[in-house]
Short mmCIF file of C-alpha atoms in Angstrom, two decimals:
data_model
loop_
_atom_site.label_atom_id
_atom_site.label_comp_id
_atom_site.label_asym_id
_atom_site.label_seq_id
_atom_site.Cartn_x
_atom_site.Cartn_y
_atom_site.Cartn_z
CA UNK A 1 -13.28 16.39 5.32
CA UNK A 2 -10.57 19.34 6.19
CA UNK A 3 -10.72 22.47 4.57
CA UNK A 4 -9.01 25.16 4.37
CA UNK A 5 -9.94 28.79 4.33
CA UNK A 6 -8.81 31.42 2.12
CA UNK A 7 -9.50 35.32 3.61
CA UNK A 8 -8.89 38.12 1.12
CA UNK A 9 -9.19 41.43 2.58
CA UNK A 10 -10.02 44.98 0.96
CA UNK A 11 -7.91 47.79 0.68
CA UNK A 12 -9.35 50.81 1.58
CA UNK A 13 -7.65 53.72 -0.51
CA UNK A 14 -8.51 57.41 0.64
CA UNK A 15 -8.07 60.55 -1.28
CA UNK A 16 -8.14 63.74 0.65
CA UNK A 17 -8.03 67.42 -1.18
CA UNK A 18 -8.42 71.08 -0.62
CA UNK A 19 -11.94 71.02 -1.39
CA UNK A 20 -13.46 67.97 -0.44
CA UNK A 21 -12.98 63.57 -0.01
CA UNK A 22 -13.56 60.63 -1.50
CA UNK A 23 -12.83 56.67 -1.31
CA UNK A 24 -12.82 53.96 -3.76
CA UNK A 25 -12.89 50.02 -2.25
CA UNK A 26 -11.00 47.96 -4.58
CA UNK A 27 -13.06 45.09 -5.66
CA UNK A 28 -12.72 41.60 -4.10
CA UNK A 29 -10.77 39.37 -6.50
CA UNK A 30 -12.89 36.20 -7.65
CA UNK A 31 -12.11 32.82 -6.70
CA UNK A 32 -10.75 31.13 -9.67
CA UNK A 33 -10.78 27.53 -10.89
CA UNK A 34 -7.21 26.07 -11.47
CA UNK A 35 -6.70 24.87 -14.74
CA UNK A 36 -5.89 21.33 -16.05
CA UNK A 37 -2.76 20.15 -16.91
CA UNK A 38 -2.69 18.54 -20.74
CA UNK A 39 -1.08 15.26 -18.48
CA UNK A 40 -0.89 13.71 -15.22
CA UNK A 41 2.72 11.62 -14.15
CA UNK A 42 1.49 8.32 -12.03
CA UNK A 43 4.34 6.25 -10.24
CA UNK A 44 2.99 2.71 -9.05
CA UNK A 45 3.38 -0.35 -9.18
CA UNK A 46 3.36 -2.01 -12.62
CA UNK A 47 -0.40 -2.76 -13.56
CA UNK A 48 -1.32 -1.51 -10.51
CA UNK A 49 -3.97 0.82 -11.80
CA UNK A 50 -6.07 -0.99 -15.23
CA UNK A 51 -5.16 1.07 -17.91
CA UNK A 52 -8.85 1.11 -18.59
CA UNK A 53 -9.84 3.59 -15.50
CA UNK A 54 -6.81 5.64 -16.71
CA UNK A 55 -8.52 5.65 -20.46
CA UNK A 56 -11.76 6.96 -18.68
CA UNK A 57 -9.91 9.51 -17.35
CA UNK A 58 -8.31 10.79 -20.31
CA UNK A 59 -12.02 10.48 -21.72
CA UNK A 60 -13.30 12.57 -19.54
CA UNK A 61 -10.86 15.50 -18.77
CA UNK A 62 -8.22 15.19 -21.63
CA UNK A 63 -5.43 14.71 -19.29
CA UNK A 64 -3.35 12.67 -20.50
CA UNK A 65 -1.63 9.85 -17.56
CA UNK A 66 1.71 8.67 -18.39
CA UNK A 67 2.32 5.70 -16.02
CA UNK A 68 5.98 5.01 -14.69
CA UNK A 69 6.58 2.03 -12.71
CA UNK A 70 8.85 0.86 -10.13
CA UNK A 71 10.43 -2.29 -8.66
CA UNK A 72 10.70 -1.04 -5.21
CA UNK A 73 9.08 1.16 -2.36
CA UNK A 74 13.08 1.99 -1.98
CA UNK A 75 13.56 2.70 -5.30
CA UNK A 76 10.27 4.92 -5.55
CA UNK A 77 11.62 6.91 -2.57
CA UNK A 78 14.81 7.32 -3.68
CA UNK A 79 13.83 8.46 -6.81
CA UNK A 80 11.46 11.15 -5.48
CA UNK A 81 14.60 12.53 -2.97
CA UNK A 82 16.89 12.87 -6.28
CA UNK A 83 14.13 15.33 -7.32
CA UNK A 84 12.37 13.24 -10.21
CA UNK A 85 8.98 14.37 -10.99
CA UNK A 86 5.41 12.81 -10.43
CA UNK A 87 2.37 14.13 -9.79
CA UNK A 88 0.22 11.10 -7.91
CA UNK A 89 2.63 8.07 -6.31
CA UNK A 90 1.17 5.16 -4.53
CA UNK A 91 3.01 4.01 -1.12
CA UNK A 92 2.57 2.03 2.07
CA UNK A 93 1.79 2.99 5.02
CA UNK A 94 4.99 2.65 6.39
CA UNK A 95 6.65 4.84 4.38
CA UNK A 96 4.36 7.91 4.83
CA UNK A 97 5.78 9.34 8.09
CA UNK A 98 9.64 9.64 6.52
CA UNK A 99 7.82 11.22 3.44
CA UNK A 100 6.43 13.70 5.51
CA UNK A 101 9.45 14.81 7.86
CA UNK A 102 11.68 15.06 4.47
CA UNK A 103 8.78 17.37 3.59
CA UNK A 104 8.22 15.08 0.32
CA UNK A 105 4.66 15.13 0.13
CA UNK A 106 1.91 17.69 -0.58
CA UNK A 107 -1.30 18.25 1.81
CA UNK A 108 -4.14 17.54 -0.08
CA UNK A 109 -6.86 20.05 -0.83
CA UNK A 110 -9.79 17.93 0.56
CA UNK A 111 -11.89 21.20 -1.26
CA UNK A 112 -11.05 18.99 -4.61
CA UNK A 113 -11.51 15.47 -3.41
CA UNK A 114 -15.02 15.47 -2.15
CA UNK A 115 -15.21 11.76 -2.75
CA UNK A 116 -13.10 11.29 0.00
CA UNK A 117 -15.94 11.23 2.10
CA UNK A 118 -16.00 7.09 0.41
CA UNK A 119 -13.94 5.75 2.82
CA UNK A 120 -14.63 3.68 5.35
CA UNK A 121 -13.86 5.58 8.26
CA UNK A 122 -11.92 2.33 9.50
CA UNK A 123 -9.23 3.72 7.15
CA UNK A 124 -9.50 7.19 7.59
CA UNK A 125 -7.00 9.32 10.04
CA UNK A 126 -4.59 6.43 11.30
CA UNK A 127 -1.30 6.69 13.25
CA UNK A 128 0.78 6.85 9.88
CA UNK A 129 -1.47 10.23 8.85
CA UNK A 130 -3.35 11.81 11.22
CA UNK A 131 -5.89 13.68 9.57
CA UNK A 132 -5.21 11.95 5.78
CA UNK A 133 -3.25 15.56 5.39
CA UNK A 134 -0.99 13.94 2.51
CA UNK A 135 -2.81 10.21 1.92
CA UNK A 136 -5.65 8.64 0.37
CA UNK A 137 -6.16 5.36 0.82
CA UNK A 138 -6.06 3.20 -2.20
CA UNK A 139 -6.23 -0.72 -1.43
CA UNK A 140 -5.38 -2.96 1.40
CA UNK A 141 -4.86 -6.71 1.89
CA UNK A 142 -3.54 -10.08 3.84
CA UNK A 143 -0.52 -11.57 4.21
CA UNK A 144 -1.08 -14.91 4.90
CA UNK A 145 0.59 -18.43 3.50
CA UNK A 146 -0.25 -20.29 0.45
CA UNK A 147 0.22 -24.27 1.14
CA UNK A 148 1.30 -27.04 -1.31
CA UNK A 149 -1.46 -29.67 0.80
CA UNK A 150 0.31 -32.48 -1.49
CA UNK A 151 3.76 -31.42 -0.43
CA UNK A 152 3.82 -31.03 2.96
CA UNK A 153 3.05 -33.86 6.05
CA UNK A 154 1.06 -32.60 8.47
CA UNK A 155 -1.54 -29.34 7.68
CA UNK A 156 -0.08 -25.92 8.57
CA UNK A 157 -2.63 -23.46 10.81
CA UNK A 158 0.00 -21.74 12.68
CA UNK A 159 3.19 -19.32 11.92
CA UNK A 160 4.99 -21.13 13.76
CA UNK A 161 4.47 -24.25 11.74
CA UNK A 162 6.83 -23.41 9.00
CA UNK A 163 10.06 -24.16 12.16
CA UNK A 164 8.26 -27.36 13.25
CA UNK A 165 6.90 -29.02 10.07
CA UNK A 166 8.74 -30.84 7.42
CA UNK A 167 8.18 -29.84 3.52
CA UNK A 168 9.11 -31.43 0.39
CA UNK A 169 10.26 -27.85 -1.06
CA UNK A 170 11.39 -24.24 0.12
CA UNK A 171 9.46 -21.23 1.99
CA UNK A 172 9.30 -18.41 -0.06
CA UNK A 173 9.17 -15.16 1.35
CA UNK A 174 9.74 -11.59 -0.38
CA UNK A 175 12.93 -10.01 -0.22
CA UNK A 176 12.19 -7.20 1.96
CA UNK A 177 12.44 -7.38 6.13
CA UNK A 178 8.73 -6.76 7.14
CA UNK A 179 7.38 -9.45 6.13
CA UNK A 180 9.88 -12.46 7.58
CA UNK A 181 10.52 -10.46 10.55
CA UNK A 182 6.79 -10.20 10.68
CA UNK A 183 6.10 -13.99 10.58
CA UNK A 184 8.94 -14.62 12.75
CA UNK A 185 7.69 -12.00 15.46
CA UNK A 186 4.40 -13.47 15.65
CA UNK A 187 5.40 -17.29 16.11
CA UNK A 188 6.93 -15.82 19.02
CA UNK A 189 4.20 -14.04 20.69
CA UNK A 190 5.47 -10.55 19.48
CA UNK A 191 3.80 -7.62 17.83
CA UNK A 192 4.56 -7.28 13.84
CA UNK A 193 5.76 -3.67 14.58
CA UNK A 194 8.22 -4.09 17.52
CA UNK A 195 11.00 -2.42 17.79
CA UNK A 196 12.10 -3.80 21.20
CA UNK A 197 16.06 -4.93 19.91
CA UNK A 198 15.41 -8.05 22.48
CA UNK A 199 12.56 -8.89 20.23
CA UNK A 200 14.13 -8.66 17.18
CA UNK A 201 16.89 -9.84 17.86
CA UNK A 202 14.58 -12.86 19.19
CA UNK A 203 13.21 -13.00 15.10
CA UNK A 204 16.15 -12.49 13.41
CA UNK A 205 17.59 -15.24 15.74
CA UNK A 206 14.55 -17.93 14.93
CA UNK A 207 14.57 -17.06 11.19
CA UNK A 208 18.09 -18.16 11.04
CA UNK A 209 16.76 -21.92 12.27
CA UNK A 210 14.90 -21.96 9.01
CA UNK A 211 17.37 -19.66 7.02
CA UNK A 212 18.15 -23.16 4.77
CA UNK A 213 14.37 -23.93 3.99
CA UNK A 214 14.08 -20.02 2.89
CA UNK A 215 14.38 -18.69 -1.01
CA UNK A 216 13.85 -15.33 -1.50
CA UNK A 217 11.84 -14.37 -4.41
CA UNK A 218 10.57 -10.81 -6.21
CA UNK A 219 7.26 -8.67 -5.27
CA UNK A 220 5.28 -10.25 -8.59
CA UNK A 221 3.17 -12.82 -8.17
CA UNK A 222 4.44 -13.40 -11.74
CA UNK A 223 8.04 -14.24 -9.99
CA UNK A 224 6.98 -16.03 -6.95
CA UNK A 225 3.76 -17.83 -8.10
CA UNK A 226 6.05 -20.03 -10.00
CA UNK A 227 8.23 -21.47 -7.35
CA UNK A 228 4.89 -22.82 -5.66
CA UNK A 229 3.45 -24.59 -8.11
CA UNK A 230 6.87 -26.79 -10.00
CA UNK A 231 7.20 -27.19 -5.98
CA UNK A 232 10.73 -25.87 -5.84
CA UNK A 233 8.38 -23.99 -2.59
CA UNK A 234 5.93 -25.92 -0.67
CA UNK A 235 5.09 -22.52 1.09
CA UNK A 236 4.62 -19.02 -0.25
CA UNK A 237 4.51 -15.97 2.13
CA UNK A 238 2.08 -14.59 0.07
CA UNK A 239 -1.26 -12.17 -0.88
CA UNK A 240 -4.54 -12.46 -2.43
CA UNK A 241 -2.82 -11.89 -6.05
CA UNK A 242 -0.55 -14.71 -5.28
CA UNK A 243 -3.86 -17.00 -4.19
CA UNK A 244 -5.54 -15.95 -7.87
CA UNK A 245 -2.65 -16.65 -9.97
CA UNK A 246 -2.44 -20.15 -8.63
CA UNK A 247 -5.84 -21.03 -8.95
CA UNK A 248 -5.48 -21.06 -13.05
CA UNK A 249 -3.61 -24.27 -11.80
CA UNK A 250 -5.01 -27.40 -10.65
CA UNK A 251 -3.18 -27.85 -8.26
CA UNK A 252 -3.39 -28.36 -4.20
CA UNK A 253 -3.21 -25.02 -2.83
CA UNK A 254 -4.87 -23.88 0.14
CA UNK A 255 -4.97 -20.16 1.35
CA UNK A 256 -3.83 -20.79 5.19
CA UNK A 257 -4.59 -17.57 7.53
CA UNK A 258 -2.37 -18.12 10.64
CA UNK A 259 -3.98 -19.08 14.01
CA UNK A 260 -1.54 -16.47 15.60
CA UNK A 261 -3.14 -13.66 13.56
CA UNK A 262 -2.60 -12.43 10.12
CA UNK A 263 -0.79 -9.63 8.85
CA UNK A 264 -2.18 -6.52 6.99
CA UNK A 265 -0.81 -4.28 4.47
CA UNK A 266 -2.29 -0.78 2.69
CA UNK A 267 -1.15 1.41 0.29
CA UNK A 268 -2.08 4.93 -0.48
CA UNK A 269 -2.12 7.58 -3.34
CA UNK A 270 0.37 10.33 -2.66
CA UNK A 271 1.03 13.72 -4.32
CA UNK A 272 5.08 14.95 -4.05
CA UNK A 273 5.26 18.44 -2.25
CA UNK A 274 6.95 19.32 -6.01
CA UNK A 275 4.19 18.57 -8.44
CA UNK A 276 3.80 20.68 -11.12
CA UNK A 277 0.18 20.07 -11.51
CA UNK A 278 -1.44 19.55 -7.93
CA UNK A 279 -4.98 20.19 -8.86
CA UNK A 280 -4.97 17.70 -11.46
CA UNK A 281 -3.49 15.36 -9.67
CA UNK A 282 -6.23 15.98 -6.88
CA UNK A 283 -9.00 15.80 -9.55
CA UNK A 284 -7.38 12.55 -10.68
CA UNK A 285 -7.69 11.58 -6.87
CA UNK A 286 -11.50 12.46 -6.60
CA UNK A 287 -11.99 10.73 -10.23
CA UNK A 288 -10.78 7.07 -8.52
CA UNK A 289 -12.55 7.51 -5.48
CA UNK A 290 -15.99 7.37 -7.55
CA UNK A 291 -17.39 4.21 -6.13
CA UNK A 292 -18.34 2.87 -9.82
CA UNK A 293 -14.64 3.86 -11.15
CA UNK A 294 -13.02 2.27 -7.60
CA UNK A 295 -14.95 -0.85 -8.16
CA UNK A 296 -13.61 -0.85 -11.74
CA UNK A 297 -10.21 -1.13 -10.07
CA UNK A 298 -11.36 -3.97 -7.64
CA UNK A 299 -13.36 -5.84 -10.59
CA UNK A 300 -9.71 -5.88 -12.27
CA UNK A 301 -7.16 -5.87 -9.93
CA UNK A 302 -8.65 -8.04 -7.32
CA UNK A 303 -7.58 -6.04 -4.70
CA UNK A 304 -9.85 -5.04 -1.26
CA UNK A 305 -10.38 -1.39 -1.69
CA UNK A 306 -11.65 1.20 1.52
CA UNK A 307 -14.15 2.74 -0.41
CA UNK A 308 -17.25 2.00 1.32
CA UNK A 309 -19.89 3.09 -1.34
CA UNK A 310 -17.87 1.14 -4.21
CA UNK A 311 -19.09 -2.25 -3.03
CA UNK A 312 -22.12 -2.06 -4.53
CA UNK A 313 -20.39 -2.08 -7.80
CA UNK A 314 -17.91 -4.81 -7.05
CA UNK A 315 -18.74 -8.17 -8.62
CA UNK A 316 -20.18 -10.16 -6.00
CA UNK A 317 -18.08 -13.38 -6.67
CA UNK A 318 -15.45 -11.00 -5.75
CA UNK A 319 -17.00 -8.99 -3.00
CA UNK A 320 -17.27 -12.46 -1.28
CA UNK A 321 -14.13 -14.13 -2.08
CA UNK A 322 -12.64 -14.51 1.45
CA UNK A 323 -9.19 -14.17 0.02
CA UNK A 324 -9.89 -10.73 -0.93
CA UNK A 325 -12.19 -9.43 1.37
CA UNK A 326 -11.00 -11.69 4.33
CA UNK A 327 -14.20 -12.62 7.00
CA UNK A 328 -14.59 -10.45 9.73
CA UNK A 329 -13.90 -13.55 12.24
CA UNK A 330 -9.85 -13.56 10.64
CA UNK A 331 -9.23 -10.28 11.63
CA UNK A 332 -9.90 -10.57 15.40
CA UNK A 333 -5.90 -10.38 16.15
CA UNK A 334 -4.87 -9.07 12.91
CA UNK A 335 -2.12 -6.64 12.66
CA UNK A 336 -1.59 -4.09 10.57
CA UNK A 337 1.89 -2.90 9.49
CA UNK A 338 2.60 0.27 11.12
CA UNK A 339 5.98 2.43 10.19
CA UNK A 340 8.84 1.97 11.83
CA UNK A 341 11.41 5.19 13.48
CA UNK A 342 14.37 5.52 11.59
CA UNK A 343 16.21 3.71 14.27
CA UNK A 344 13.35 0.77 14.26
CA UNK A 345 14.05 0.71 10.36
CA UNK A 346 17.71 0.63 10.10
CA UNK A 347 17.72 -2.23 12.70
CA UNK A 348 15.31 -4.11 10.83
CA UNK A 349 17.57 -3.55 7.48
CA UNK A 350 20.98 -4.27 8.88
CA UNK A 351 19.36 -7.79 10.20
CA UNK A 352 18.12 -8.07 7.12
CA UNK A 353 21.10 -7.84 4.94
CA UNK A 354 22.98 -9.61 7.46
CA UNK A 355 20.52 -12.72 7.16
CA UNK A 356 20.79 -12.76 3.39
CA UNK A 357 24.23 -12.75 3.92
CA UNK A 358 23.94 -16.02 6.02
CA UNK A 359 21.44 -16.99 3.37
CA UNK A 360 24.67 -17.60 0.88
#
């Protein structure tokens, strides 16, 4: 935990006369508790957060959380540079560091999040925020491929499967670059977070041998689920909430982690450098990292959450559901996404658009 210290010092006023001295010390001012704001402005994800733990909150403080949602990490960003308010916003890793050098984000007074000290220190002070000055770390999870068994001929283990087999449907893969450059990358031998232009050149160039098998769908697994199972896709680039929408189906679907390593995502709760109400936001912070209330969120959103001392509250058929809380054996040559430099990231876009171009 990082504190910070506040000094005060005393002003020493002296009085001298004709017939004689004397001093007064003016008294040191008292520390005072900040005072709650009557509501709290959350940007995530839609659903992201049960509107149950946000009830409990309300319960407990009176703060009222009015929850805005957004379709996009882009549009979240760009909505936060045009000077639109929120107290708490939830982003990945890989946005953090641009957050921080356009002096976005807030540092967060670890003096009100005591239940920091929750985390697994596996996710504490990583390359994206040294220190967690302006993150908390709020879930984290695989990307992996979900497999139509019945529509494809041979079983896929590898990345580099979806260039050499042959499926009766399309691959579907989010529109955004990460993750297909990702997949791509790592068929090839390559790290997920390159930014060598030979090697991504090298992905862009072997994603356009599969551009025609490719349909791009949205980040729900409402949107994408879908295509898998009326087996317009015989392959979803997909996560755990993908996995546990499908299963409501009975169909032949089998969670496939790649031989040349999975990939691994996180996102984290944020406070903008312009929030009105910073200690409430930061008390709102310390309130989810509660291990019950944190395993609340896990028990609904079937997400793998950080928070170390929450697992005793998970419910075990989740806690050992190896699509949530993936073995330890599958993360041997795991990689997690790291953020790109703004160079890394506008190469990685302009391939991008440029492939979806090709796409049409």
């Amino acid at each position: 935990m990082w504190t910070r210290v506040l000094a005060t010092g005393a002003l020493v006023v002296v009085l001298t006369g004709l017939m004689g001295c004397s001093a007064s010390l003016t008294p040191l001012p008292t520390p005072t508790t900040p005072s709650l704001a009557s509501e709290l402005i959350l940007y995530d994800w839609e659903d992201d957060l049960p509107q149950s733990v946000l009830d409990l909150f309300t319960t407990e403080y009176g703060v009222q959380v009015v929850y805005k949602t957004y379709e996009s990490q882009e549009e979240a960003m760009a909505n936060m540079r045009a000077g639109a308010v929120y107290d708490v916003v939830v982003f990945d890793n890989d946005f953090v560091p641009q957050l921080v050098a356009d002096g976005l984000l807030a540092e967060i007074d670890y003096r009100h999040v005591p239940n920091f000290d929750n985390i697994s220190p596996n996710f504490r002070d990583l390359a994206y925020d040294p220190q967690n000055k302006h993150t908390v770390p709020f879930n984290w999870g695989v990307t992996a491929l979900l497999v139509r068994s019945d529509l494809v001929e041979e079983p896929v283990t590898r990345w580099e499967d979806l260039w050499e087999r042959e499926f009766a449907g399309k691959i579907a893969v989010r529109d955004e670059p990460r993750e297909p450059f990702g997949m791509a990358l790592k068929s090839l031998g390559y790290s997920i977070n390159s930014e060598d232009p030979d090697a991504v050149q090298a992905a862009f160039d072997h994603l356009l041998e599969i551009k025609d098998k490719i349909v791009l769908v949205g980040p729900y697994a409402e949107a994408a689920v879908p295509m898998l199972l009326s087996g317009e896709a015989a392959v979803l680039v997909g996560w755990a909430e993908d996995v546990l929408l499908s299963r409501e189906e009975s169909l032949a679907i089998e969670w496939v982690l790649p031989e040349e390593g999975i990939m691994l995502w996180g996102d984290n709760f944020v406070i903008p450098a312009y929030s009105p109400r910073k200690y409430t936001a930061e008390l709102f912070l310390n309130f989810l990292m509660r291990p019950e209330v944190n395993a609340q969120i896990v028990n609904e959103n079937y997400y793998a959450s950080p928070n170390e001392a929450a697992r005793a509250f998970i419910d075990p058929e989740i806690l050992h559901d190896p699509v949530i809380f993936p073995p330890d054996e599958s993360l041997g040559n795991a990689e997690v996404f790291l953020p790109l430099s703004p160079d890394g990231e506008q190469l990685y876009q302009q391939l991008w658009e440029r492939f979806k171009r090709m796409m049409e």
